[in-house]
Amino acid sequence: MIDILISENIHGAQVDALVSRFKVVIQSDLWKDPALLAEKVKNCRAWIVRNQTPVNATLIDAAQELLVIGRAGVGLDNVDVQHAERAGIVVAYTPDQNAISVAEIAMGMMLSLARFLPAADADTKKGNWSRQRFLGTELYGKTLGIIGAGKIGYLTARRAMAFGMKVVAYDPFLSEDNILLSEVQAELVELEELLARADVVSCHLPATPQTAGLLNRARFMAMKPGALFINTSRGKVVVEEDLVQALKAGVVGGAALDVRSKEPPQMSELEALPNVLLTPHIAAFTREAQDRVTAAVCNDVARVLDGKPALNAVNRAMPKPRPRPRVTP
Ligand code: MLT
């Protein structure tokens, strides 16, 4: 029996602290090997993952000793939370810990697209000095459309305010009296209105059946001509071929994607377009965010193993008392 299984690349002082107290197995590449993963989870009481490990019903059923799943991040699309709940397993995550980093990269992407920074950098490094080629636009006075106004959307809007941007937001789960939207003076509007009005559209959506393919051909074509599109949330909310067409048609003036519908992605037309900025799902990858994320998830895992309630549980703070039903092999 092991206490804690870590099936992805998660390390740092907080992990070392767990190692000093518990029997921990760290196999950063384990998520790539479903058969071995199924073997390993049989005998662990806690399981820490990032976004690559598929914590699905089969593996949860195999993990008969499991008390807690720690998700080092905010997106829960790789964890079957409902199935974990049925098995009485705590799912702990990190709802806020990387939000500032994501908001900061969204601002970085806005500036990069508006001022052609990657292209200007590449061109200058070739020995050119093409000032006229890189005539950009200011963010000041422009309208930012936030799709999904949760914590990250709010923090992005706050930063955009400092640049003198106006904010419109679409979020079917919020009402106009939402205090955070009020703070950033954001106008809550329908999605079609946001697309028609925004000079920059920034997506901050979870991957759910409702958001899958939300940004499709019709929605891109409904955007203000030349508007910029940024996605730092989940790749599956975008139909990538439709974005390519909208970019080629000039309806979307530029796009920055940190996330892809399949990760890692296959090469596609997106890689070849000059007004597209692509990064490998690094929005949350800052030292500060990773320290916070690792600390929070390790803390909750240790708490549950010590018989205490998790502080950032998605479903339940304490595991359901045993015995849980065993699956016949
Ligand atoms: C998150 O969901 O927290 C970020 O996208 C980073 C990650 O998935 O690990």
CSV table of C-alpha atoms and ligand atoms in Angstrom, one decimal:
chain,number,residue,atom,x,y,z
A,1,MET,CA,0.0,0.0,0.0
A,2,ILE,CA,1.2,3.5,-0.8
A,3,ASP,CA,-0.2,6.7,0.7
A,4,ILE,CA,0.1,9.1,-2.2
A,5,LEU,CA,0.5,8.5,-6.0
A,6,ILE,CA,1.6,11.4,-8.1
A,7,SER,CA,1.1,10.6,-11.8
A,8,GLU,CA,2.3,13.8,-13.4
A,9,ASN,CA,5.1,16.3,-13.2
A,10,ILE,CA,4.5,17.9,-9.8
A,11,HIS,CA,7.3,18.8,-7.5
A,12,GLY,CA,8.7,21.3,-5.0
A,13,ALA,CA,9.1,21.9,-1.3
A,14,GLN,CA,5.5,20.9,-0.6
A,15,VAL,CA,5.9,17.6,-2.3
A,16,ASP,CA,9.1,17.0,-0.4
A,17,ALA,CA,7.2,17.7,2.8
A,18,LEU,CA,4.7,15.0,1.8
A,19,VAL,CA,7.5,12.6,1.1
A,20,SER,CA,8.9,13.2,4.6
A,21,ARG,CA,5.6,12.2,6.2
A,22,PHE,CA,4.0,9.7,3.8
A,23,LYS,CA,4.9,6.9,1.5
A,24,VAL,CA,4.8,8.7,-1.8
A,25,VAL,CA,5.3,7.3,-5.4
A,26,ILE,CA,6.1,10.0,-8.0
A,27,GLN,CA,6.0,8.9,-11.6
A,28,SER,CA,5.7,12.0,-13.8
A,29,ASP,CA,5.0,10.0,-17.0
A,30,LEU,CA,2.6,7.5,-15.5
A,31,TRP,CA,-0.4,9.3,-17.1
A,32,LYS,CA,0.9,8.1,-20.5
A,33,ASP,CA,0.5,4.4,-19.5
A,34,PRO,CA,-3.2,3.5,-18.7
A,35,ALA,CA,-2.4,-0.1,-17.9
A,36,LEU,CA,0.3,0.7,-15.4
A,37,LEU,CA,-1.8,3.5,-14.0
A,38,ALA,CA,-4.7,1.1,-13.4
A,39,GLU,CA,-2.2,-1.2,-11.5
A,40,LYS,CA,-0.8,1.7,-9.4
A,41,VAL,CA,-4.1,3.2,-8.4
A,42,LYS,CA,-5.2,0.0,-6.8
A,43,ASN,CA,-3.1,0.5,-3.8
A,44,CYS,CA,-3.0,4.2,-3.1
A,45,ARG,CA,-5.0,6.3,-0.6
A,46,ALA,CA,-4.4,9.6,-2.3
A,47,TRP,CA,-3.8,10.5,-6.0
A,48,ILE,CA,-2.4,13.8,-7.2
A,49,VAL,CA,-2.7,14.8,-10.9
A,50,ARG,CA,-2.5,17.8,-13.2
A,51,ASN,CA,-4.6,17.9,-16.4
A,52,GLN,CA,-3.1,15.0,-18.3
A,53,THR,CA,-4.1,12.0,-16.2
A,54,PRO,CA,-7.6,10.7,-17.2
A,55,VAL,CA,-9.2,10.2,-13.8
A,56,ASN,CA,-12.1,8.2,-15.2
A,57,ALA,CA,-14.7,5.9,-13.8
A,58,THR,CA,-12.6,2.8,-14.6
A,59,LEU,CA,-9.6,4.0,-12.7
A,60,ILE,CA,-11.7,5.3,-9.9
A,61,ASP,CA,-13.4,1.9,-9.6
A,62,ALA,CA,-10.0,0.2,-9.6
A,63,ALA,CA,-8.8,2.5,-6.8
A,64,GLN,CA,-10.6,0.8,-3.9
A,65,GLU,CA,-8.4,2.3,-1.2
A,66,LEU,CA,-8.6,5.9,-2.6
A,67,LEU,CA,-9.8,8.6,-0.2
A,68,VAL,CA,-8.8,11.8,-2.0
A,69,ILE,CA,-7.9,12.9,-5.6
A,70,GLY,CA,-5.9,16.1,-5.6
A,71,ARG,CA,-6.1,18.1,-8.9
A,72,ALA,CA,-3.3,20.6,-9.1
A,73,GLY,CA,-5.2,23.1,-11.2
A,74,VAL,CA,-8.7,24.6,-11.7
A,75,GLY,CA,-10.0,22.7,-14.7
A,76,LEU,CA,-11.8,19.5,-13.8
A,77,ASP,CA,-12.4,18.1,-17.3
A,78,ASN,CA,-10.0,15.2,-16.7
A,79,VAL,CA,-11.6,14.1,-13.5
A,80,ASP,CA,-14.9,12.3,-13.3
A,81,VAL,CA,-16.1,14.2,-10.2
A,82,GLN,CA,-19.5,12.6,-10.2
A,83,HIS,CA,-18.1,9.1,-10.2
A,84,ALA,CA,-15.6,10.0,-7.4
A,85,GLU,CA,-18.5,11.4,-5.4
A,86,ARG,CA,-20.5,8.2,-5.9
A,87,ALA,CA,-17.4,6.3,-4.6
A,88,GLY,CA,-17.2,8.7,-1.6
A,89,ILE,CA,-13.8,10.1,-2.7
A,90,VAL,CA,-12.9,13.7,-2.0
A,91,VAL,CA,-11.9,15.7,-5.1
A,92,ALA,CA,-9.7,18.7,-4.0
A,93,TYR,CA,-8.6,21.3,-6.5
A,94,THR,CA,-7.1,24.7,-6.6
A,95,PRO,CA,-9.8,27.2,-7.6
A,96,ASP,CA,-7.9,30.5,-7.3
A,97,GLN,CA,-4.3,29.7,-7.0
A,98,ASN,CA,-3.3,30.2,-10.6
A,99,ALA,CA,-5.9,32.8,-11.6
A,100,ILE,CA,-3.6,35.8,-11.6
A,101,SER,CA,-1.1,34.1,-13.9
A,102,VAL,CA,-3.8,33.3,-16.4
A,103,ALA,CA,-5.1,36.8,-16.3
A,104,GLU,CA,-1.6,38.2,-16.8
A,105,ILE,CA,-0.9,36.0,-19.8
A,106,ALA,CA,-4.3,37.0,-21.3
A,107,MET,CA,-3.1,40.6,-21.1
A,108,GLY,CA,0.2,39.6,-22.6
A,109,MET,CA,-1.5,38.0,-25.5
A,110,MET,CA,-3.7,41.1,-26.0
A,111,LEU,CA,-0.6,43.3,-26.2
A,112,SER,CA,1.3,40.8,-28.4
A,113,LEU,CA,-1.5,40.7,-30.9
A,114,ALA,CA,-2.4,44.4,-30.9
A,115,ARG,CA,1.3,45.3,-31.4
A,116,PHE,CA,2.5,42.3,-33.5
A,117,LEU,CA,5.2,41.6,-30.9
A,118,PRO,CA,6.1,38.0,-31.9
A,119,ALA,CA,6.2,38.9,-35.7
A,120,ALA,CA,8.2,42.1,-35.0
A,121,ASP,CA,10.6,40.2,-32.9
A,122,ALA,CA,11.2,37.5,-35.5
A,123,ASP,CA,11.5,40.0,-38.3
A,124,THR,CA,14.1,42.2,-36.3
A,125,LYS,CA,16.1,39.1,-35.5
A,126,LYS,CA,16.4,38.4,-39.2
A,127,GLY,CA,18.2,41.7,-39.5
A,128,ASN,CA,15.3,43.8,-40.7
A,129,TRP,CA,14.1,47.2,-39.3
A,130,SER,CA,10.5,47.2,-40.7
A,131,ARG,CA,8.8,49.9,-38.6
A,132,GLN,CA,6.0,50.6,-41.1
A,133,ARG,CA,5.1,46.9,-41.2
A,134,PHE,CA,4.1,46.8,-37.6
A,135,LEU,CA,1.7,49.6,-37.2
A,136,GLY,CA,-0.4,48.4,-34.2
A,137,THR,CA,-3.5,49.5,-32.3
A,138,GLU,CA,-3.9,50.7,-28.7
A,139,LEU,CA,-5.9,48.8,-26.2
A,140,TYR,CA,-6.9,52.1,-24.6
A,141,GLY,CA,-10.6,52.9,-25.3
A,142,LYS,CA,-11.2,49.5,-26.8
A,143,THR,CA,-13.9,47.0,-25.6
A,144,LEU,CA,-12.9,43.8,-24.1
A,145,GLY,CA,-15.4,41.0,-24.2
A,146,ILE,CA,-15.0,38.4,-21.5
A,147,ILE,CA,-16.7,35.1,-22.2
A,148,GLY,CA,-17.0,33.4,-18.8
A,149,ALA,CA,-16.7,35.9,-16.0
A,150,GLY,CA,-15.5,33.7,-13.2
A,151,LYS,CA,-12.4,34.5,-11.1
A,152,ILE,CA,-10.0,34.5,-14.1
A,153,GLY,CA,-12.4,36.5,-16.3
A,154,TYR,CA,-12.8,39.0,-13.5
A,155,LEU,CA,-9.0,39.4,-12.9
A,156,THR,CA,-8.5,39.9,-16.6
A,157,ALA,CA,-11.1,42.6,-16.7
A,158,ARG,CA,-9.5,44.3,-13.7
A,159,ARG,CA,-6.2,44.5,-15.6
A,160,ALA,CA,-7.9,45.6,-18.8
A,161,MET,CA,-9.5,48.5,-16.8
A,162,ALA,CA,-6.0,49.7,-16.0
A,163,PHE,CA,-5.4,49.9,-19.7
A,164,GLY,CA,-8.5,52.1,-20.2
A,165,MET,CA,-10.5,49.3,-21.8
A,166,LYS,CA,-14.3,49.0,-21.4
A,167,VAL,CA,-15.5,45.6,-20.4
A,168,VAL,CA,-18.6,43.6,-21.6
A,169,ALA,CA,-19.1,40.1,-20.2
A,170,TYR,CA,-21.1,37.0,-21.1
A,171,ASP,CA,-21.8,34.5,-18.3
A,172,PRO,CA,-25.1,32.7,-18.1
A,173,PHE,CA,-24.5,31.9,-14.4
A,174,LEU,CA,-24.2,35.5,-13.3
A,175,SER,CA,-26.7,38.3,-12.8
A,176,GLU,CA,-26.2,42.1,-13.3
A,177,ASP,CA,-25.9,42.7,-9.6
A,178,ASN,CA,-22.8,40.5,-9.4
A,179,ILE,CA,-20.4,42.4,-7.2
A,180,LEU,CA,-17.2,41.5,-9.1
A,181,LEU,CA,-18.7,42.6,-12.4
A,182,SER,CA,-19.8,45.9,-10.8
A,183,GLU,CA,-16.3,46.4,-9.6
A,184,VAL,CA,-14.9,46.2,-13.1
A,185,GLN,CA,-17.9,48.2,-14.5
A,186,ALA,CA,-18.6,45.3,-16.8
A,187,GLU,CA,-21.8,45.3,-18.7
A,188,LEU,CA,-23.4,41.8,-18.7
A,189,VAL,CA,-24.7,41.0,-22.2
A,190,GLU,CA,-25.7,38.1,-24.4
A,191,LEU,CA,-23.0,36.3,-26.3
A,192,GLU,CA,-24.1,37.6,-29.7
A,193,GLU,CA,-24.0,41.2,-28.5
A,194,LEU,CA,-20.5,40.7,-26.9
A,195,LEU,CA,-19.2,39.3,-30.2
A,196,ALA,CA,-20.6,42.2,-32.1
A,197,ARG,CA,-19.2,44.8,-29.8
A,198,ALA,CA,-15.8,43.6,-28.5
A,199,ASP,CA,-12.5,44.6,-30.1
A,200,VAL,CA,-10.9,41.8,-28.1
A,201,VAL,CA,-12.6,38.6,-27.1
A,202,SER,CA,-11.1,36.6,-24.3
A,203,CYS,CA,-12.4,33.2,-23.4
A,204,HIS,CA,-12.4,32.0,-19.8
A,205,LEU,CA,-14.7,28.9,-19.9
A,206,PRO,CA,-14.5,25.5,-18.4
A,207,ALA,CA,-14.8,22.5,-20.8
A,208,THR,CA,-18.3,21.1,-20.4
A,209,PRO,CA,-20.9,19.6,-22.8
A,210,GLN,CA,-22.5,23.1,-22.9
A,211,THR,CA,-19.3,24.9,-23.9
A,212,ALA,CA,-17.9,22.4,-26.4
A,213,GLY,CA,-17.6,24.1,-29.7
A,214,LEU,CA,-19.3,27.3,-28.5
A,215,LEU,CA,-16.9,29.4,-30.6
A,216,ASN,CA,-17.9,28.1,-34.0
A,217,ARG,CA,-18.1,29.4,-37.5
A,218,ALA,CA,-21.3,31.4,-36.9
A,219,ARG,CA,-19.9,33.0,-33.7
A,220,PHE,CA,-16.5,33.9,-35.3
A,221,MET,CA,-18.3,35.4,-38.3
A,222,ALA,CA,-20.5,37.4,-35.9
A,223,MET,CA,-17.4,39.1,-34.4
A,224,LYS,CA,-16.6,42.7,-35.0
A,225,PRO,CA,-14.4,42.7,-38.1
A,226,GLY,CA,-10.7,42.7,-37.2
A,227,ALA,CA,-11.3,41.8,-33.6
A,228,LEU,CA,-8.7,39.8,-31.7
A,229,PHE,CA,-9.5,36.4,-30.1
A,230,ILE,CA,-7.8,35.0,-27.1
A,231,ASN,CA,-8.3,31.6,-25.5
A,232,THR,CA,-6.5,30.7,-22.2
A,233,SER,CA,-9.2,28.4,-20.9
A,234,ARG,CA,-9.9,25.1,-22.7
A,235,GLY,CA,-9.3,24.2,-26.3
A,236,LYS,CA,-12.5,22.3,-26.8
A,237,VAL,CA,-14.6,25.5,-26.6
A,238,VAL,CA,-13.2,26.5,-30.0
A,239,VAL,CA,-13.8,24.8,-33.4
A,240,GLU,CA,-10.3,25.4,-34.7
A,241,GLU,CA,-11.1,24.9,-38.4
A,242,ASP,CA,-13.8,27.6,-38.1
A,243,LEU,CA,-11.3,30.0,-36.4
A,244,VAL,CA,-8.9,29.3,-39.3
A,245,GLN,CA,-11.5,30.3,-41.8
A,246,ALA,CA,-12.5,33.4,-39.9
A,247,LEU,CA,-8.8,34.5,-39.7
A,248,LYS,CA,-8.3,33.9,-43.4
A,249,ALA,CA,-11.4,35.9,-44.1
A,250,GLY,CA,-10.1,38.7,-41.9
A,251,VAL,CA,-13.1,38.7,-39.7
A,252,VAL,CA,-10.9,37.7,-36.8
A,253,GLY,CA,-7.8,40.0,-37.0
A,254,GLY,CA,-5.6,37.8,-34.8
A,255,ALA,CA,-5.8,35.0,-32.4
A,256,ALA,CA,-3.8,33.8,-29.4
A,257,LEU,CA,-4.3,30.3,-28.2
A,258,ASP,CA,-2.7,28.8,-25.1
A,259,VAL,CA,-5.0,25.7,-25.2
A,260,ARG,CA,-6.0,23.4,-28.1
A,261,SER,CA,-8.8,21.0,-28.8
A,262,LYS,CA,-6.3,18.2,-28.6
A,263,GLU,CA,-3.1,18.5,-26.5
A,264,PRO,CA,-0.4,18.2,-27.7
A,265,PRO,CA,-2.0,19.3,-31.1
A,266,GLN,CA,-1.3,18.0,-34.6
A,267,MET,CA,0.2,20.6,-36.9
A,268,SER,CA,-2.6,22.4,-38.7
A,269,GLU,CA,-3.3,25.6,-40.7
A,270,LEU,CA,-3.2,27.6,-37.4
A,271,GLU,CA,0.6,27.1,-37.2
A,272,ALA,CA,1.1,28.6,-40.6
A,273,LEU,CA,-1.0,31.8,-40.1
A,274,PRO,CA,1.1,34.9,-39.4
A,275,ASN,CA,-1.5,36.6,-37.2
A,276,VAL,CA,-1.8,33.6,-34.8
A,277,LEU,CA,0.2,33.3,-31.5
A,278,LEU,CA,0.4,29.8,-30.1
A,279,THR,CA,1.7,28.7,-26.7
A,280,PRO,CA,1.7,25.2,-25.1
A,281,HIS,CA,-0.9,25.5,-22.3
A,282,ILE,CA,1.5,27.6,-20.1
A,283,ALA,CA,-1.0,30.2,-18.8
A,284,ALA,CA,-0.8,28.8,-15.2
A,285,PHE,CA,2.9,28.0,-15.5
A,286,THR,CA,4.6,30.7,-13.4
A,287,ARG,CA,6.7,30.0,-10.3
A,288,GLU,CA,4.3,31.8,-8.1
A,289,ALA,CA,1.1,30.0,-9.4
A,290,GLN,CA,2.8,26.6,-9.3
A,291,ASP,CA,4.0,27.2,-5.7
A,292,ARG,CA,0.5,28.1,-4.7
A,293,VAL,CA,-1.2,25.3,-6.6
A,294,THR,CA,1.3,22.7,-5.3
A,295,ALA,CA,1.0,24.0,-1.7
A,296,ALA,CA,-2.8,24.0,-1.8
A,297,VAL,CA,-3.2,20.5,-3.3
A,298,CYS,CA,-0.5,18.9,-1.1
A,299,ASN,CA,-2.0,20.5,2.0
A,300,ASP,CA,-5.5,19.2,1.2
A,301,VAL,CA,-4.2,15.7,0.4
A,302,ALA,CA,-2.3,15.6,3.8
A,303,ARG,CA,-5.4,16.9,5.6
A,304,VAL,CA,-7.6,14.2,4.3
A,305,LEU,CA,-5.0,11.5,5.0
A,306,ASP,CA,-4.8,13.0,8.6
A,307,GLY,CA,-8.6,12.7,8.9
A,308,LYS,CA,-9.3,16.4,8.5
A,309,PRO,CA,-11.6,18.0,6.0
A,310,ALA,CA,-10.2,19.3,2.7
A,311,LEU,CA,-10.2,23.1,2.3
A,312,ASN,CA,-10.7,23.2,-1.4
A,313,ALA,CA,-13.0,20.3,-2.1
A,314,VAL,CA,-15.2,20.2,-5.2
A,315,ASN,CA,-17.7,17.6,-3.9
A,316,ARG,CA,-17.2,16.6,-0.3
A,317,ALA,CA,-14.6,17.7,2.4
A,318,MET,CA,-14.3,14.2,4.0
A,319,PRO,CA,-14.3,10.8,2.3
A,320,LYS,CA,-17.4,8.6,2.8
A,321,PRO,CA,-16.7,6.1,5.6
A,322,ARG,CA,-15.7,2.6,4.4
A,323,PRO,CA,-16.4,0.0,3.5
A,324,ARG,CA,-17.1,1.1,-0.1
A,325,PRO,CA,-18.5,-1.5,-2.5
A,326,ARG,CA,-15.7,-3.5,-4.2
A,327,VAL,CA,-15.7,-4.2,-7.9
A,328,THR,CA,-15.3,-7.8,-8.8
A,329,PRO,CA,-12.0,-8.3,-10.7
B,1,MLT,C1,-5.8,24.7,-14.9
B,1,MLT,O1,-6.8,24.1,-15.2
B,1,MLT,O2,-5.5,25.0,-13.7
B,1,MLT,C2,-4.8,25.1,-16.0
B,1,MLT,O3,-5.3,25.0,-17.2
B,1,MLT,C3,-3.5,24.4,-15.8
B,1,MLT,C4,-3.7,22.9,-15.8
B,1,MLT,O4,-4.6,22.4,-16.4
B,1,MLT,O5,-2.9,22.2,-15.2
